[in-house]
Amino acid sequence: MTILRSLSRGLVVQKHFHQQLRYCHGKNEVRVRFAPSPTGFLHLGGLRTALYNFLFARAHGGKFLVRIEDTDQTRIVDGATERLLQDLQWAGLCPDESPLTDSSHGPYIQSQRLEIYHREVKKLLDNGSAYYCFCSERRLELLRKEALRVREVPKYDNRCRHLTPGQIAEKLAAKDTFCIRFKLREFHEAFRDLVYGDLSYNVALNEGDPVIVKSDGYPTYHFANVVDDHLMKITHVLRGVEWQVSTTKHLLLYRAFGWDPPAFAHLPLIMNPDGSKLSKRQGDIQIDFYRKKGIFPIALINYIVQAGGGFAINPSERLKIHSLEELVEKFDISRVNSHSSRLNPDNLAELNRMEVQNRIADPQQCDELVEQLRRMIKDAYPDHNLDLSAEHIRTVLKWASSRLTSLSELVEGKLAFLWILPKLQKVEITPEILEDLVTKLEDENFTRENLQSLLKEFSSEKNLTFSNFMRSLRTMLSGLKEGPGVAEMMEILGKKSTIQRILVLRKKQ
């Protein structure tokens, strides 16, 4: 690809963007779409694309559409469409039009639009822009092998482009298997990318005529994409940079139909911390992975906007929770970087900690947090008799707010003692001493400071080594060898739960 950039690329792109926006406003409202394939579940790269489309639409008073591109029926994952839509709703990116809404521009699932594609491809066959191809898979495989043998890029040799009308009619009458290909033309003009500037790519030099309708009657991505964007009145296409090289092909299709193309903006890759590409096979980049770990949607959204730019955000405010409304106000497509950016997982932990604190500080959101945590605890410990009172859960949340990066941290590992009784272990404290301790605790004000003084005085009265006494109490209360201070632990558990745990152990001594 030849890239034509001026030194003032930013100003040129911004000027062109505003020209495109004025043109589209004069023509109709701004309409953008997120068009995932149900071949896997939504991951960070897809969420970033959906988010930028959502923000662009909201920033310009337009519409955000979701379209499911399922023309490759062999790769569909059961339940993927439903999960994609659920993940978008969880993230707060609710579309104006989607498979869940009624609209004159639908259906929004490509496999339900086959009649439309068959109608539109006939126009290209009639005007000579497309043709029937009867080449067998065996012949195409031989072409690929020969190209590789002579160290060339495999591509179709356009053989069926030259069939006569009589030959075509004869093969159709014989019901020979066929697909439909699009005639690529020479394309030397540069097109304007709202992120990368002027680009040019002569696709005909590097590819053979592409299939636009497969032998099973389903369209390929390139054809369905163009037809749907036109009929759904899409004004701006914001998509991943991996589709940039296909844009020339799409522009040729628009030209063949006699349609005006939308404006294009390609978003740079976001990379793993080690610089590798995100992959659908990575379980730790799927949205469901973060949801199960207790990451909040707005924290995840602020995490991904740090990779790639696009916002008028002061550098000092980068590590801050911005609401969707604030991101709409700050979003500017001309500010998107043209180079890839790496994710920083440490930032996600910090952003989620901020969101936990924000929610705890808000009474209504704190109540919702209590219910969410209660469900997580029940799921984690279904066979235990738990203290899940709102008061106890709220106390735990406030105690952990300064250190907590995810709600899941409260229901796993060392903090399990907050909800369940630890396994009984032998301690070097007699039942009589434990009974006296309970008597003292029953009349005590359960604050950390008061408890610390009481425990020191009690150990002195009973001639106990303080460090050993604390170690035994920690074991009784939590089953841990290390962790929060014993007085702090008692304060968090509360008087009732603390005494209950000591009494359980006293009976077993």
CSV table of C-alpha atoms in Angstrom, one decimal, residues 38-347:
chain,number,residue,atom,x,y,z
A,38,PRO,CA,-20.9,-14.8,15.5
A,39,THR,CA,-17.8,-16.9,15.1
A,40,GLY,CA,-16.7,-16.3,18.7
A,41,PHE,CA,-17.5,-14.1,21.7
A,42,LEU,CA,-16.9,-10.3,22.0
A,43,HIS,CA,-13.4,-9.4,23.0
A,44,LEU,CA,-11.6,-6.2,23.8
A,45,GLY,CA,-10.8,-5.3,20.1
A,46,GLY,CA,-14.5,-5.7,19.2
A,47,LEU,CA,-15.6,-3.8,22.2
A,48,ARG,CA,-13.3,-0.9,21.3
A,49,THR,CA,-14.8,-0.8,17.7
A,50,ALA,CA,-18.3,-0.9,19.1
A,51,LEU,CA,-17.5,1.8,21.6
A,52,TYR,CA,-16.0,4.2,19.0
A,53,ASN,CA,-19.0,3.7,16.8
A,54,PHE,CA,-21.4,4.3,19.7
A,55,LEU,CA,-19.5,7.5,20.8
A,56,PHE,CA,-19.4,8.8,17.2
A,57,ALA,CA,-23.1,8.4,16.8
A,58,ARG,CA,-24.0,10.0,20.1
A,59,ALA,CA,-21.5,12.9,19.5
A,60,HIS,CA,-23.3,13.8,16.3
A,61,GLY,CA,-26.9,13.0,17.2
A,62,GLY,CA,-26.9,10.0,14.9
A,63,LYS,CA,-27.9,6.3,15.1
A,64,PHE,CA,-25.8,3.3,16.3
A,65,LEU,CA,-26.6,0.0,14.5
A,66,VAL,CA,-25.6,-3.5,15.3
A,67,ARG,CA,-25.6,-6.0,12.4
A,68,ILE,CA,-24.7,-9.7,12.6
A,69,GLU,CA,-22.6,-10.8,9.7
A,70,ASP,CA,-23.1,-14.6,9.6
A,71,THR,CA,-22.6,-15.4,6.0
A,72,ASP,CA,-19.9,-17.9,6.8
A,73,GLN,CA,-22.2,-20.6,8.1
A,74,THR,CA,-19.4,-23.1,8.7
A,75,ARG,CA,-17.8,-21.0,11.5
A,76,ILE,CA,-20.8,-19.9,13.5
A,77,VAL,CA,-20.6,-20.6,17.2
A,78,ASP,CA,-23.9,-21.5,18.9
A,79,GLY,CA,-25.1,-18.8,21.2
A,80,ALA,CA,-22.6,-16.2,20.0
A,81,THR,CA,-25.1,-13.8,18.6
A,82,GLU,CA,-27.1,-13.7,21.8
A,83,ARG,CA,-23.9,-13.3,23.9
A,84,LEU,CA,-22.6,-10.5,21.7
A,85,LEU,CA,-25.8,-8.5,22.2
A,86,GLN,CA,-25.8,-9.2,25.9
A,87,ASP,CA,-22.2,-8.1,26.2
A,88,LEU,CA,-22.9,-4.8,24.4
A,89,GLN,CA,-25.9,-4.2,26.8
A,90,TRP,CA,-23.7,-5.0,29.8
A,91,ALA,CA,-21.2,-2.4,28.6
A,92,GLY,CA,-23.9,0.2,28.2
A,93,LEU,CA,-23.6,0.4,24.4
A,94,CYS,CA,-27.3,-0.1,23.6
A,95,PRO,CA,-27.9,0.1,19.8
A,96,ASP,CA,-30.7,2.1,18.2
A,97,GLU,CA,-31.2,-0.6,15.7
A,98,SER,CA,-30.3,-4.3,16.0
A,99,PRO,CA,-31.7,-7.8,15.6
A,100,LEU,CA,-33.8,-7.0,18.7
A,101,THR,CA,-35.5,-4.0,17.2
A,102,ASP,CA,-38.0,-3.4,14.4
A,103,SER,CA,-36.9,-1.1,11.6
A,104,SER,CA,-37.5,-0.5,7.9
A,105,HIS,CA,-33.7,-1.1,7.4
A,106,GLY,CA,-33.7,-4.6,8.8
A,107,PRO,CA,-33.3,-7.5,9.0
A,108,TYR,CA,-30.0,-7.1,10.9
A,109,ILE,CA,-28.8,-10.7,10.5
A,110,GLN,CA,-27.3,-11.3,7.1
A,111,SER,CA,-28.5,-14.8,6.7
A,112,GLN,CA,-32.0,-13.4,6.8
A,113,ARG,CA,-31.2,-11.0,3.9
A,114,LEU,CA,-30.4,-13.5,1.1
A,115,GLU,CA,-33.2,-12.4,-1.2
A,116,ILE,CA,-31.8,-8.8,-1.0
A,117,TYR,CA,-28.3,-10.0,-2.0
A,118,HIS,CA,-29.7,-12.1,-4.9
A,119,ARG,CA,-31.6,-9.1,-6.1
A,120,GLU,CA,-28.6,-6.8,-5.9
A,121,VAL,CA,-26.1,-9.2,-7.4
A,122,LYS,CA,-28.4,-9.5,-10.5
A,123,LYS,CA,-27.8,-5.7,-11.1
A,124,LEU,CA,-24.1,-6.3,-11.3
A,125,LEU,CA,-24.5,-9.3,-13.6
A,126,ASP,CA,-26.8,-7.2,-15.8
A,127,ASN,CA,-24.4,-4.3,-16.1
A,128,GLY,CA,-21.4,-6.5,-16.7
A,129,SER,CA,-19.6,-5.8,-13.4
A,130,ALA,CA,-20.0,-9.5,-12.2
A,131,TYR,CA,-20.0,-12.9,-13.9
A,132,TYR,CA,-20.7,-16.6,-13.3
A,133,CYS,CA,-17.7,-18.7,-12.4
A,134,PHE,CA,-17.8,-22.5,-12.9
A,135,CYS,CA,-14.3,-23.3,-11.9
A,136,SER,CA,-14.1,-26.4,-9.8
A,137,GLU,CA,-12.4,-26.5,-6.4
A,138,ARG,CA,-9.8,-28.8,-7.9
A,139,ARG,CA,-8.8,-26.3,-10.6
A,140,LEU,CA,-8.6,-23.5,-8.0
A,141,GLU,CA,-6.3,-25.7,-5.8
A,142,LEU,CA,-4.0,-26.4,-8.8
A,143,LEU,CA,-3.8,-22.7,-9.4
A,144,ARG,CA,-2.8,-22.1,-5.8
A,145,LYS,CA,-0.2,-24.9,-5.8
A,146,GLU,CA,1.4,-23.6,-9.1
A,147,ALA,CA,1.6,-20.0,-7.7
A,148,LEU,CA,3.3,-21.3,-4.6
A,149,ARG,CA,5.7,-23.4,-6.7
A,150,VAL,CA,6.9,-20.4,-8.7
A,151,ARG,CA,6.8,-18.2,-5.5
A,152,GLU,CA,3.9,-16.0,-6.5
A,153,VAL,CA,0.9,-14.8,-4.5
A,154,PRO,CA,-2.0,-17.2,-5.2
A,155,LYS,CA,-4.8,-15.5,-7.1
A,156,TYR,CA,-7.6,-16.5,-9.4
A,157,ASP,CA,-6.7,-16.1,-13.1
A,158,ASN,CA,-10.1,-14.6,-14.1
A,159,ARG,CA,-10.7,-17.5,-16.6
A,160,CYS,CA,-14.5,-17.5,-16.4
A,161,ARG,CA,-14.6,-13.7,-17.0
A,162,HIS,CA,-14.2,-14.5,-20.7
A,163,LEU,CA,-17.0,-17.1,-21.1
A,164,THR,CA,-19.4,-16.2,-23.9
A,165,PRO,CA,-23.2,-15.8,-23.2
A,166,GLY,CA,-23.8,-19.1,-25.0
A,167,GLN,CA,-21.3,-21.0,-22.8
A,168,ILE,CA,-22.8,-19.5,-19.7
A,169,ALA,CA,-26.3,-20.4,-20.7
A,170,GLU,CA,-25.2,-24.0,-21.5
A,171,LYS,CA,-23.5,-24.5,-18.1
A,172,LEU,CA,-26.5,-23.0,-16.3
A,173,ALA,CA,-28.9,-25.3,-18.2
A,174,ALA,CA,-26.7,-28.3,-17.2
A,175,LYS,CA,-26.9,-27.1,-13.6
A,176,ASP,CA,-23.2,-26.8,-13.2
A,177,THR,CA,-22.1,-25.6,-9.8
A,178,PHE,CA,-21.1,-21.9,-9.9
A,179,CYS,CA,-20.3,-18.9,-7.8
A,180,ILE,CA,-20.4,-15.2,-8.8
A,181,ARG,CA,-17.3,-13.1,-9.1
A,182,PHE,CA,-16.8,-9.3,-9.3
A,183,LYS,CA,-14.7,-7.8,-12.0
A,184,LEU,CA,-11.9,-5.9,-10.4
A,185,ARG,CA,-10.8,-2.7,-12.3
A,186,GLU,CA,-7.7,-0.7,-12.1
A,187,PHE,CA,-8.0,1.8,-9.2
A,188,HIS,CA,-5.3,4.4,-8.9
A,189,GLU,CA,-7.1,7.2,-7.0
A,190,ALA,CA,-6.3,7.8,-3.3
A,191,PHE,CA,-9.1,7.6,-0.8
A,192,ARG,CA,-9.3,9.6,2.3
A,193,ASP,CA,-9.1,7.6,5.6
A,194,LEU,CA,-10.3,9.8,8.5
A,195,VAL,CA,-7.5,8.4,10.7
A,196,TYR,CA,-4.6,7.6,8.3
A,197,GLY,CA,-5.1,10.3,5.7
A,198,ASP,CA,-4.8,9.7,1.9
A,199,LEU,CA,-4.2,6.0,0.9
A,200,SER,CA,-4.1,4.2,-2.4
A,201,TYR,CA,-4.0,0.5,-3.3
A,202,ASN,CA,-4.5,-1.0,-6.7
A,203,VAL,CA,-6.2,-4.2,-5.7
A,204,ALA,CA,-6.3,-5.5,-9.3
A,205,LEU,CA,-2.5,-5.8,-9.3
A,206,ASN,CA,-2.5,-8.2,-6.4
A,207,GLU,CA,-5.7,-10.1,-6.5
A,208,GLY,CA,-7.9,-12.0,-8.9
A,209,ASP,CA,-11.6,-11.3,-9.3
A,210,PRO,CA,-13.1,-12.0,-5.9
A,211,VAL,CA,-16.1,-14.2,-5.2
A,212,ILE,CA,-19.1,-12.1,-4.1
A,213,VAL,CA,-21.7,-14.9,-4.0
A,214,LYS,CA,-20.6,-18.4,-3.0
A,215,SER,CA,-21.9,-21.6,-4.5
A,216,ASP,CA,-24.2,-22.1,-1.5
A,217,GLY,CA,-26.0,-18.9,-2.3
A,218,TYR,CA,-24.5,-17.0,0.6
A,219,PRO,CA,-22.7,-13.7,-0.1
A,220,THR,CA,-19.1,-13.1,0.9
A,221,TYR,CA,-18.2,-10.5,3.5
A,222,HIS,CA,-17.2,-7.9,0.9
A,223,PHE,CA,-20.4,-7.9,-1.1
A,224,ALA,CA,-22.8,-8.2,1.8
A,225,ASN,CA,-21.0,-5.5,3.6
A,226,VAL,CA,-21.3,-3.0,0.8
A,227,VAL,CA,-25.0,-3.8,0.1
A,228,ASP,CA,-26.0,-3.6,3.7
A,229,ASP,CA,-24.1,-0.4,4.4
A,230,HIS,CA,-25.8,1.3,1.4
A,231,LEU,CA,-29.3,0.0,2.2
A,232,MET,CA,-29.0,0.8,5.9
A,233,LYS,CA,-27.9,4.3,4.9
A,234,ILE,CA,-24.5,4.1,6.8
A,235,THR,CA,-22.7,7.4,6.5
A,236,HIS,CA,-19.4,6.5,8.3
A,237,VAL,CA,-17.7,3.2,8.6
A,238,LEU,CA,-15.4,2.9,11.7
A,239,ARG,CA,-13.7,-0.5,11.7
A,240,GLY,CA,-10.4,-2.2,12.5
A,241,VAL,CA,-7.3,-1.3,10.5
A,242,GLU,CA,-7.2,-5.0,9.2
A,243,TRP,CA,-10.0,-4.0,6.8
A,244,GLN,CA,-8.2,-1.0,5.4
A,245,VAL,CA,-6.6,-3.0,2.5
A,246,SER,CA,-10.2,-4.1,1.5
A,247,THR,CA,-11.5,-0.6,1.2
A,248,THR,CA,-10.5,-0.2,-2.5
A,249,LYS,CA,-12.4,-3.4,-3.3
A,250,HIS,CA,-15.4,-2.0,-1.5
A,251,LEU,CA,-15.1,1.4,-3.3
A,252,LEU,CA,-15.1,-0.5,-6.7
A,253,LEU,CA,-18.3,-2.2,-5.7
A,254,TYR,CA,-19.9,1.1,-4.8
A,255,ARG,CA,-18.8,2.4,-8.2
A,256,ALA,CA,-20.2,-0.6,-10.0
A,257,PHE,CA,-23.6,0.0,-8.3
A,258,GLY,CA,-23.5,3.7,-8.9
A,259,TRP,CA,-23.8,4.4,-5.2
A,260,ASP,CA,-22.0,7.0,-3.0
A,261,PRO,CA,-19.7,5.4,-0.5
A,262,PRO,CA,-19.6,6.3,3.2
A,263,ALA,CA,-16.6,7.9,4.8
A,264,PHE,CA,-14.1,5.5,6.2
A,265,ALA,CA,-12.1,5.5,9.4
A,266,HIS,CA,-9.8,2.6,10.3
A,267,LEU,CA,-8.9,2.1,14.0
A,268,PRO,CA,-5.4,1.0,14.9
A,269,LEU,CA,-4.7,-2.3,16.6
A,270,ILE,CA,-4.7,-2.6,20.3
A,271,MET,CA,-2.0,-5.0,21.4
A,272,ASN,CA,-1.3,-7.3,24.4
A,273,PRO,CA,1.2,-6.0,26.9
A,274,ASP,CA,4.0,-8.0,25.2
A,275,GLY,CA,3.3,-6.4,21.8
A,276,SER,CA,1.5,-9.5,20.4
A,277,LYS,CA,-1.9,-9.2,18.6
A,278,LEU,CA,-5.1,-9.8,20.5
A,279,SER,CA,-6.6,-13.2,19.5
A,280,LYS,CA,-10.1,-14.6,19.9
A,281,ARG,CA,-8.4,-17.7,21.2
A,282,GLN,CA,-7.2,-15.7,24.3
A,283,GLY,CA,-9.7,-16.4,27.1
A,284,ASP,CA,-8.4,-13.4,29.0
A,285,ILE,CA,-9.5,-10.8,26.5
A,286,GLN,CA,-13.2,-11.9,26.2
A,287,ILE,CA,-15.7,-9.6,27.8
A,288,ASP,CA,-17.2,-12.4,29.8
A,289,PHE,CA,-13.8,-13.1,31.4
A,290,TYR,CA,-13.8,-9.5,32.9
A,291,ARG,CA,-17.5,-9.7,33.9
A,292,LYS,CA,-16.9,-12.9,35.9
A,293,LYS,CA,-13.9,-11.4,37.6
A,294,GLY,CA,-16.0,-8.5,38.9
A,295,ILE,CA,-14.7,-5.8,36.5
A,296,PHE,CA,-17.2,-3.0,36.0
A,297,PRO,CA,-18.3,-2.0,32.5
A,298,ILE,CA,-17.2,1.6,32.8
A,299,ALA,CA,-13.8,0.6,34.2
A,300,LEU,CA,-13.3,-1.7,31.2
A,301,ILE,CA,-14.4,1.0,28.8
A,302,ASN,CA,-12.0,3.5,30.3
A,303,TYR,CA,-9.2,0.9,30.1
A,304,ILE,CA,-9.6,0.4,26.3
A,305,VAL,CA,-9.9,4.1,25.5
A,306,GLN,CA,-6.4,4.5,26.8
A,307,ALA,CA,-5.2,2.4,23.8
A,308,GLY,CA,-5.4,4.3,20.5
A,309,GLY,CA,-6.3,7.9,21.4
A,310,GLY,CA,-9.4,9.7,20.1
A,311,PHE,CA,-10.2,11.9,23.1
A,312,ALA,CA,-9.6,15.4,24.2
A,313,ILE,CA,-8.4,14.3,27.6
A,314,ASN,CA,-5.8,16.0,29.7
A,315,PRO,CA,-2.8,13.6,30.3
A,316,SER,CA,-3.3,14.2,34.1
A,317,GLU,CA,-6.8,12.8,33.8
A,318,ARG,CA,-6.0,9.7,31.8
A,319,LEU,CA,-6.2,7.4,34.8
A,320,LYS,CA,-9.7,8.5,35.8
A,321,ILE,CA,-13.2,7.1,35.4
A,322,HIS,CA,-15.0,9.1,32.7
A,323,SER,CA,-18.7,8.4,32.3
A,324,LEU,CA,-20.0,7.5,28.8
A,325,GLU,CA,-21.6,10.9,28.6
A,326,GLU,CA,-18.1,12.5,29.3
A,327,LEU,CA,-16.5,10.3,26.7
A,328,VAL,CA,-19.1,11.3,24.1
A,329,GLU,CA,-18.2,15.0,24.8
A,330,LYS,CA,-14.5,14.3,24.5
A,331,PHE,CA,-14.5,11.9,21.5
A,332,ASP,CA,-12.9,13.3,18.3
A,333,ILE,CA,-12.1,10.9,15.5
A,334,SER,CA,-9.3,13.1,14.2
A,335,ARG,CA,-7.5,12.5,17.5
A,336,VAL,CA,-7.3,8.7,17.0
A,337,ASN,CA,-3.7,7.6,16.6
A,338,SER,CA,-2.5,5.9,13.4
A,339,HIS,CA,-0.2,3.5,15.3
A,340,SER,CA,-1.1,0.5,17.5
A,341,SER,CA,-1.0,0.8,21.3
A,342,ARG,CA,-0.4,-1.7,24.1
A,343,LEU,CA,-2.8,-2.4,26.9
A,344,ASN,CA,-1.6,-2.0,30.5
A,345,PRO,CA,-3.4,-4.4,32.9
A,346,ASP,CA,-2.2,-2.5,35.9
A,347,ASN,CA,-4.4,0.4,34.7
